[in-house]
Amino acid sequence: KVLQATKEGPQRLREGRIRTSPGLRTDSTRPGRGGGMTTIRQILAGKRDVYTIDPGATVLDALRLLEEKNVGALLVMKGPSLAGIFSERDYARRMVLHGRSSKETPVHEVMTTDVFTIAPDATAGECMVHMTDRHIRHLPVLEDGRVVGVISIGDIVRTVIEDMRFTIRQLEGYIRSGG
């Protein structure tokens, strides 16, 4: 199942159907909830490729790709459609703890299928709230029903820190100018 953020909150979508909504709209006067923060689209502009794997590939193939690309998760794509996500956490919890063979197990048997996605117009702060609330480290970004990127918790933390530094510099300048 795929979840998409909307202003009404997360919605479960029917399997095989991905819908894109605009970023969450929040009260921009509250700190960290919108108001001038960097958007996911802006973060994606500086990111590298999206790495994907077929659901029928073996877990060993997925692990090799994770290591080769130095990433923590792969989008599992069935043609142009997002079928799930496979992460290091999936490997640890669904393979290692159950004694399964990486050479024989297909990715679709251990991937996360209940995927939450976000729109490119959402802010870094909104994304951070969803990632924190849902205990997830990677969010696929969908626009017009197609995958346009992946955001990691590291991307979000880095961006939020940059946004805070910018705000601090602005406030310092305002104070120095005599308000």
PDB file of C-alpha atoms in Angstrom:
ATOM      1  CA  LYS A   1       0.000   0.000   0.000  1.00  0.00           C
ATOM      2  CA  VAL A   2       1.144   3.521  -0.671  1.00  0.00           C
ATOM      3  CA  LEU A   3       0.395   6.476   1.608  1.00  0.00           C
ATOM      4  CA  GLN A   4       0.425  10.064   0.379  1.00  0.00           C
ATOM      5  CA  ALA A   5       0.487  13.171   2.551  1.00  0.00           C
ATOM      6  CA  THR A   6      -2.477  15.494   2.113  1.00  0.00           C
ATOM      7  CA  LYS A   7      -3.757  18.394   4.143  1.00  0.00           C
ATOM      8  CA  GLU A   8      -6.238  15.993   5.752  1.00  0.00           C
ATOM      9  CA  GLY A   9      -3.394  13.715   6.807  1.00  0.00           C
ATOM     10  CA  PRO A  10      -2.090  10.453   5.365  1.00  0.00           C
ATOM     11  CA  GLN A  11      -4.396   8.488   3.126  1.00  0.00           C
ATOM     12  CA  ARG A  12      -4.100   4.848   2.166  1.00  0.00           C
ATOM     13  CA  LEU A  13      -4.266   4.418  -1.561  1.00  0.00           C
ATOM     14  CA  ARG A  14      -5.362   1.342  -3.427  1.00  0.00           C
ATOM     15  CA  GLU A  15      -2.506  -0.921  -4.409  1.00  0.00           C
ATOM     16  CA  GLY A  16      -1.010   0.038  -7.733  1.00  0.00           C
ATOM     17  CA  ARG A  17      -2.499   3.520  -7.647  1.00  0.00           C
ATOM     18  CA  ILE A  18      -0.342   6.442  -6.632  1.00  0.00           C
ATOM     19  CA  ARG A  19      -1.798   9.894  -6.249  1.00  0.00           C
ATOM     20  CA  THR A  20       0.171  13.069  -5.746  1.00  0.00           C
ATOM     21  CA  SER A  21      -1.106  15.862  -3.591  1.00  0.00           C
ATOM     22  CA  PRO A  22       0.368  19.291  -2.955  1.00  0.00           C
ATOM     23  CA  GLY A  23       2.549  19.723   0.109  1.00  0.00           C
ATOM     24  CA  LEU A  24       0.867  19.842   3.465  1.00  0.00           C
ATOM     25  CA  ARG A  25      -0.442  23.279   4.331  1.00  0.00           C
ATOM     26  CA  THR A  26       0.232  24.388   7.864  1.00  0.00           C
ATOM     27  CA  ASP A  27       0.106  27.533   9.922  1.00  0.00           C
ATOM     28  CA  SER A  28       3.204  29.408   8.763  1.00  0.00           C
ATOM     29  CA  THR A  29       3.384  31.473  11.947  1.00  0.00           C
ATOM     30  CA  ARG A  30       4.347  28.489  14.076  1.00  0.00           C
ATOM     31  CA  PRO A  31       8.075  27.694  14.184  1.00  0.00           C
ATOM     32  CA  GLY A  32       9.176  24.715  12.138  1.00  0.00           C
ATOM     33  CA  ARG A  33       5.821  24.206  10.436  1.00  0.00           C
ATOM     34  CA  GLY A  34       6.143  25.814   7.022  1.00  0.00           C
ATOM     35  CA  GLY A  35       6.765  29.550   6.809  1.00  0.00           C
ATOM     36  CA  GLY A  36       9.802  30.080   4.598  1.00  0.00           C
ATOM     37  CA  MET A  37      11.384  26.653   4.985  1.00  0.00           C
ATOM     38  CA  THR A  38      13.100  24.938   2.105  1.00  0.00           C
ATOM     39  CA  THR A  39      10.845  22.738  -0.031  1.00  0.00           C
ATOM     40  CA  ILE A  40      11.477  19.135  -0.960  1.00  0.00           C
ATOM     41  CA  ARG A  41      11.750  20.253  -4.594  1.00  0.00           C
ATOM     42  CA  GLN A  42      14.659  22.539  -3.635  1.00  0.00           C
ATOM     43  CA  ILE A  43      16.411  19.708  -1.797  1.00  0.00           C
ATOM     44  CA  LEU A  44      15.968  17.351  -4.752  1.00  0.00           C
ATOM     45  CA  ALA A  45      17.602  19.880  -7.087  1.00  0.00           C
ATOM     46  CA  GLY A  46      20.945  19.117  -5.432  1.00  0.00           C
ATOM     47  CA  LYS A  47      20.543  15.353  -5.081  1.00  0.00           C
ATOM     48  CA  ARG A  48      21.877  12.488  -7.108  1.00  0.00           C
ATOM     49  CA  ASP A  49      19.927   9.744  -8.849  1.00  0.00           C
ATOM     50  CA  VAL A  50      17.135   7.598  -7.439  1.00  0.00           C
ATOM     51  CA  TYR A  51      18.177   3.978  -7.103  1.00  0.00           C
ATOM     52  CA  THR A  52      15.602   1.278  -7.779  1.00  0.00           C
ATOM     53  CA  ILE A  53      15.329  -2.480  -7.871  1.00  0.00           C
ATOM     54  CA  ASP A  54      12.836  -4.934  -9.346  1.00  0.00           C
ATOM     55  CA  PRO A  55      10.602  -6.825  -6.871  1.00  0.00           C
ATOM     56  CA  GLY A  56      11.833 -10.154  -8.248  1.00  0.00           C
ATOM     57  CA  ALA A  57      15.520  -9.408  -7.669  1.00  0.00           C
ATOM     58  CA  THR A  58      17.189 -11.221  -4.802  1.00  0.00           C
ATOM     59  CA  VAL A  59      17.909  -9.565  -1.490  1.00  0.00           C
ATOM     60  CA  LEU A  60      21.602 -10.187  -2.179  1.00  0.00           C
ATOM     61  CA  ASP A  61      21.310  -8.108  -5.384  1.00  0.00           C
ATOM     62  CA  ALA A  62      19.625  -5.352  -3.365  1.00  0.00           C
ATOM     63  CA  LEU A  63      22.355  -5.417  -0.707  1.00  0.00           C
ATOM     64  CA  ARG A  64      25.050  -5.190  -3.372  1.00  0.00           C
ATOM     65  CA  LEU A  65      23.327  -2.165  -4.921  1.00  0.00           C
ATOM     66  CA  LEU A  66      22.920  -0.487  -1.513  1.00  0.00           C
ATOM     67  CA  GLU A  67      26.646  -0.942  -0.894  1.00  0.00           C
ATOM     68  CA  GLU A  68      27.707   0.100  -4.402  1.00  0.00           C
ATOM     69  CA  LYS A  69      25.643   3.306  -4.324  1.00  0.00           C
ATOM     70  CA  ASN A  70      26.289   3.980  -0.615  1.00  0.00           C
ATOM     71  CA  VAL A  71      22.584   4.464   0.160  1.00  0.00           C
ATOM     72  CA  GLY A  72      20.320   3.102   2.873  1.00  0.00           C
ATOM     73  CA  ALA A  73      17.235   2.280   0.802  1.00  0.00           C
ATOM     74  CA  LEU A  74      16.100   1.343  -2.690  1.00  0.00           C
ATOM     75  CA  LEU A  75      12.732   2.021  -4.252  1.00  0.00           C
ATOM     76  CA  VAL A  76      11.135  -1.195  -5.463  1.00  0.00           C
ATOM     77  CA  MET A  77       9.587  -0.453  -8.834  1.00  0.00           C
ATOM     78  CA  LYS A  78       7.249  -2.649 -10.840  1.00  0.00           C
ATOM     79  CA  GLY A  79       7.561  -0.965 -14.207  1.00  0.00           C
ATOM     80  CA  PRO A  80       6.795   2.727 -13.656  1.00  0.00           C
ATOM     81  CA  SER A  81       4.888   2.040 -10.417  1.00  0.00           C
ATOM     82  CA  LEU A  82       6.187   2.200  -6.876  1.00  0.00           C
ATOM     83  CA  ALA A  83       5.673  -1.243  -5.338  1.00  0.00           C
ATOM     84  CA  GLY A  84       7.563  -0.691  -2.092  1.00  0.00           C
ATOM     85  CA  ILE A  85      10.863   0.257  -0.518  1.00  0.00           C
ATOM     86  CA  PHE A  86      13.728  -1.969   0.616  1.00  0.00           C
ATOM     87  CA  SER A  87      16.020  -0.662   3.341  1.00  0.00           C
ATOM     88  CA  GLU A  88      18.812  -1.830   5.571  1.00  0.00           C
ATOM     89  CA  ARG A  89      16.199  -1.980   8.319  1.00  0.00           C
ATOM     90  CA  ASP A  90      14.098  -4.404   6.242  1.00  0.00           C
ATOM     91  CA  TYR A  91      17.158  -6.606   5.820  1.00  0.00           C
ATOM     92  CA  ALA A  92      17.958  -6.615   9.531  1.00  0.00           C
ATOM     93  CA  ARG A  93      14.401  -7.232  10.714  1.00  0.00           C
ATOM     94  CA  ARG A  94      13.030  -9.551   8.042  1.00  0.00           C
ATOM     95  CA  MET A  95      16.101 -11.453   6.930  1.00  0.00           C
ATOM     96  CA  VAL A  96      18.785 -11.665   9.597  1.00  0.00           C
ATOM     97  CA  LEU A  97      16.420 -12.116  12.542  1.00  0.00           C
ATOM     98  CA  HIS A  98      14.556 -14.895  10.699  1.00  0.00           C
ATOM     99  CA  GLY A  99      17.604 -16.692   9.330  1.00  0.00           C
ATOM    100  CA  ARG A 100      16.573 -16.246   5.699  1.00  0.00           C
ATOM    101  CA  SER A 101      18.975 -16.592   2.777  1.00  0.00           C
ATOM    102  CA  SER A 102      19.850 -13.396   0.889  1.00  0.00           C
ATOM    103  CA  LYS A 103      20.751 -15.444  -2.189  1.00  0.00           C
ATOM    104  CA  GLU A 104      17.332 -17.073  -2.437  1.00  0.00           C
ATOM    105  CA  THR A 105      14.834 -14.546  -1.057  1.00  0.00           C
ATOM    106  CA  PRO A 106      13.215 -12.138  -3.526  1.00  0.00           C
ATOM    107  CA  VAL A 107      12.991  -8.477  -2.500  1.00  0.00           C
ATOM    108  CA  HIS A 108       9.168  -8.467  -2.712  1.00  0.00           C
ATOM    109  CA  GLU A 109       8.967 -10.924   0.199  1.00  0.00           C
ATOM    110  CA  VAL A 110      10.761  -8.615   2.641  1.00  0.00           C
ATOM    111  CA  MET A 111      10.269  -5.064   1.307  1.00  0.00           C
ATOM    112  CA  THR A 112       8.086  -2.507   3.056  1.00  0.00           C
ATOM    113  CA  THR A 113       4.837  -2.255   1.119  1.00  0.00           C
ATOM    114  CA  ASP A 114       3.092   0.276   3.350  1.00  0.00           C
ATOM    115  CA  VAL A 115       5.008   3.209   1.853  1.00  0.00           C
ATOM    116  CA  PHE A 116       4.406   6.822   2.843  1.00  0.00           C
ATOM    117  CA  THR A 117       5.280   9.382   0.155  1.00  0.00           C
ATOM    118  CA  ILE A 118       5.494  13.150   0.041  1.00  0.00           C
ATOM    119  CA  ALA A 119       4.934  15.813  -2.622  1.00  0.00           C
ATOM    120  CA  PRO A 120       7.777  18.066  -3.830  1.00  0.00           C
ATOM    121  CA  ASP A 121       6.021  21.218  -2.582  1.00  0.00           C
ATOM    122  CA  ALA A 122       6.066  20.084   1.055  1.00  0.00           C
ATOM    123  CA  THR A 123       8.613  21.784   3.299  1.00  0.00           C
ATOM    124  CA  ALA A 124      11.571  20.187   5.021  1.00  0.00           C
ATOM    125  CA  GLY A 125       9.839  20.800   8.355  1.00  0.00           C
ATOM    126  CA  GLU A 126       6.700  18.974   7.243  1.00  0.00           C
ATOM    127  CA  CYS A 127       8.784  16.111   5.956  1.00  0.00           C
ATOM    128  CA  MET A 128      10.678  15.918   9.255  1.00  0.00           C
ATOM    129  CA  VAL A 129       7.402  15.691  11.197  1.00  0.00           C
ATOM    130  CA  HIS A 130       6.201  12.766   9.054  1.00  0.00           C
ATOM    131  CA  MET A 131       9.517  10.958   9.259  1.00  0.00           C
ATOM    132  CA  THR A 132       9.685  11.396  13.024  1.00  0.00           C
ATOM    133  CA  ASP A 133       6.051  10.446  13.655  1.00  0.00           C
ATOM    134  CA  ARG A 134       6.289   7.323  11.474  1.00  0.00           C
ATOM    135  CA  HIS A 135       9.874   6.319  12.425  1.00  0.00           C
ATOM    136  CA  ILE A 136      11.011   6.243   8.808  1.00  0.00           C
ATOM    137  CA  ARG A 137      14.308   7.300   7.275  1.00  0.00           C
ATOM    138  CA  HIS A 138      13.481   7.507   3.563  1.00  0.00           C
ATOM    139  CA  LEU A 139      10.522   9.092   1.780  1.00  0.00           C
ATOM    140  CA  PRO A 140       9.817   8.669  -1.917  1.00  0.00           C
ATOM    141  CA  VAL A 141       8.748  11.936  -3.550  1.00  0.00           C
ATOM    142  CA  LEU A 142       5.876  11.708  -6.033  1.00  0.00           C
ATOM    143  CA  GLU A 143       4.636  14.260  -8.524  1.00  0.00           C
ATOM    144  CA  ASP A 144       1.768  13.584 -10.921  1.00  0.00           C
ATOM    145  CA  GLY A 145       1.829   9.935  -9.873  1.00  0.00           C
ATOM    146  CA  ARG A 146       5.480   9.365 -10.732  1.00  0.00           C
ATOM    147  CA  VAL A 147       8.573   9.070  -8.570  1.00  0.00           C
ATOM    148  CA  VAL A 148      10.771  12.176  -8.813  1.00  0.00           C
ATOM    149  CA  GLY A 149      13.169  11.518  -5.962  1.00  0.00           C
ATOM    150  CA  VAL A 150      13.878  10.155  -2.504  1.00  0.00           C
ATOM    151  CA  ILE A 151      14.474  12.222   0.626  1.00  0.00           C
ATOM    152  CA  SER A 152      16.456  10.805   3.544  1.00  0.00           C
ATOM    153  CA  ILE A 153      16.396  11.906   7.151  1.00  0.00           C
ATOM    154  CA  GLY A 154      19.979  13.119   6.645  1.00  0.00           C
ATOM    155  CA  ASP A 155      18.820  15.420   3.822  1.00  0.00           C
ATOM    156  CA  ILE A 156      16.133  16.828   6.095  1.00  0.00           C
ATOM    157  CA  VAL A 157      18.355  17.365   9.142  1.00  0.00           C
ATOM    158  CA  ARG A 158      20.978  19.107   7.002  1.00  0.00           C
ATOM    159  CA  THR A 159      18.325  21.364   5.429  1.00  0.00           C
ATOM    160  CA  VAL A 160      16.628  22.245   8.720  1.00  0.00           C
ATOM    161  CA  ILE A 161      20.004  23.194  10.217  1.00  0.00           C
ATOM    162  CA  GLU A 162      20.746  25.401   7.197  1.00  0.00           C
ATOM    163  CA  ASP A 163      17.308  27.045   7.496  1.00  0.00           C
ATOM    164  CA  MET A 164      17.885  27.718  11.204  1.00  0.00           C
ATOM    165  CA  ARG A 165      21.326  29.207  10.543  1.00  0.00           C
ATOM    166  CA  PHE A 166      19.792  31.509   7.930  1.00  0.00           C
ATOM    167  CA  THR A 167      17.080  32.625  10.360  1.00  0.00           C
ATOM    168  CA  ILE A 168      19.671  33.281  13.087  1.00  0.00           C
ATOM    169  CA  ARG A 169      21.770  35.396  10.705  1.00  0.00           C
ATOM    170  CA  GLN A 170      18.683  37.375   9.719  1.00  0.00           C
ATOM    171  CA  LEU A 171      17.737  37.990  13.351  1.00  0.00           C
ATOM    172  CA  GLU A 172      21.290  39.001  14.259  1.00  0.00           C
ATOM    173  CA  GLY A 173      21.310  41.482  11.386  1.00  0.00           C
ATOM    174  CA  TYR A 174      17.979  42.886  12.500  1.00  0.00           C
ATOM    175  CA  ILE A 175      19.208  43.284  16.093  1.00  0.00           C
ATOM    176  CA  ARG A 176      22.458  44.958  14.965  1.00  0.00           C
ATOM    177  CA  SER A 177      20.535  47.403  12.809  1.00  0.00           C
ATOM    178  CA  GLY A 178      18.615  48.601  15.863  1.00  0.00           C
ATOM    179  CA  GLY A 179      15.376  46.819  14.993  1.00  0.00           C
TER     180      GLY A 179
END
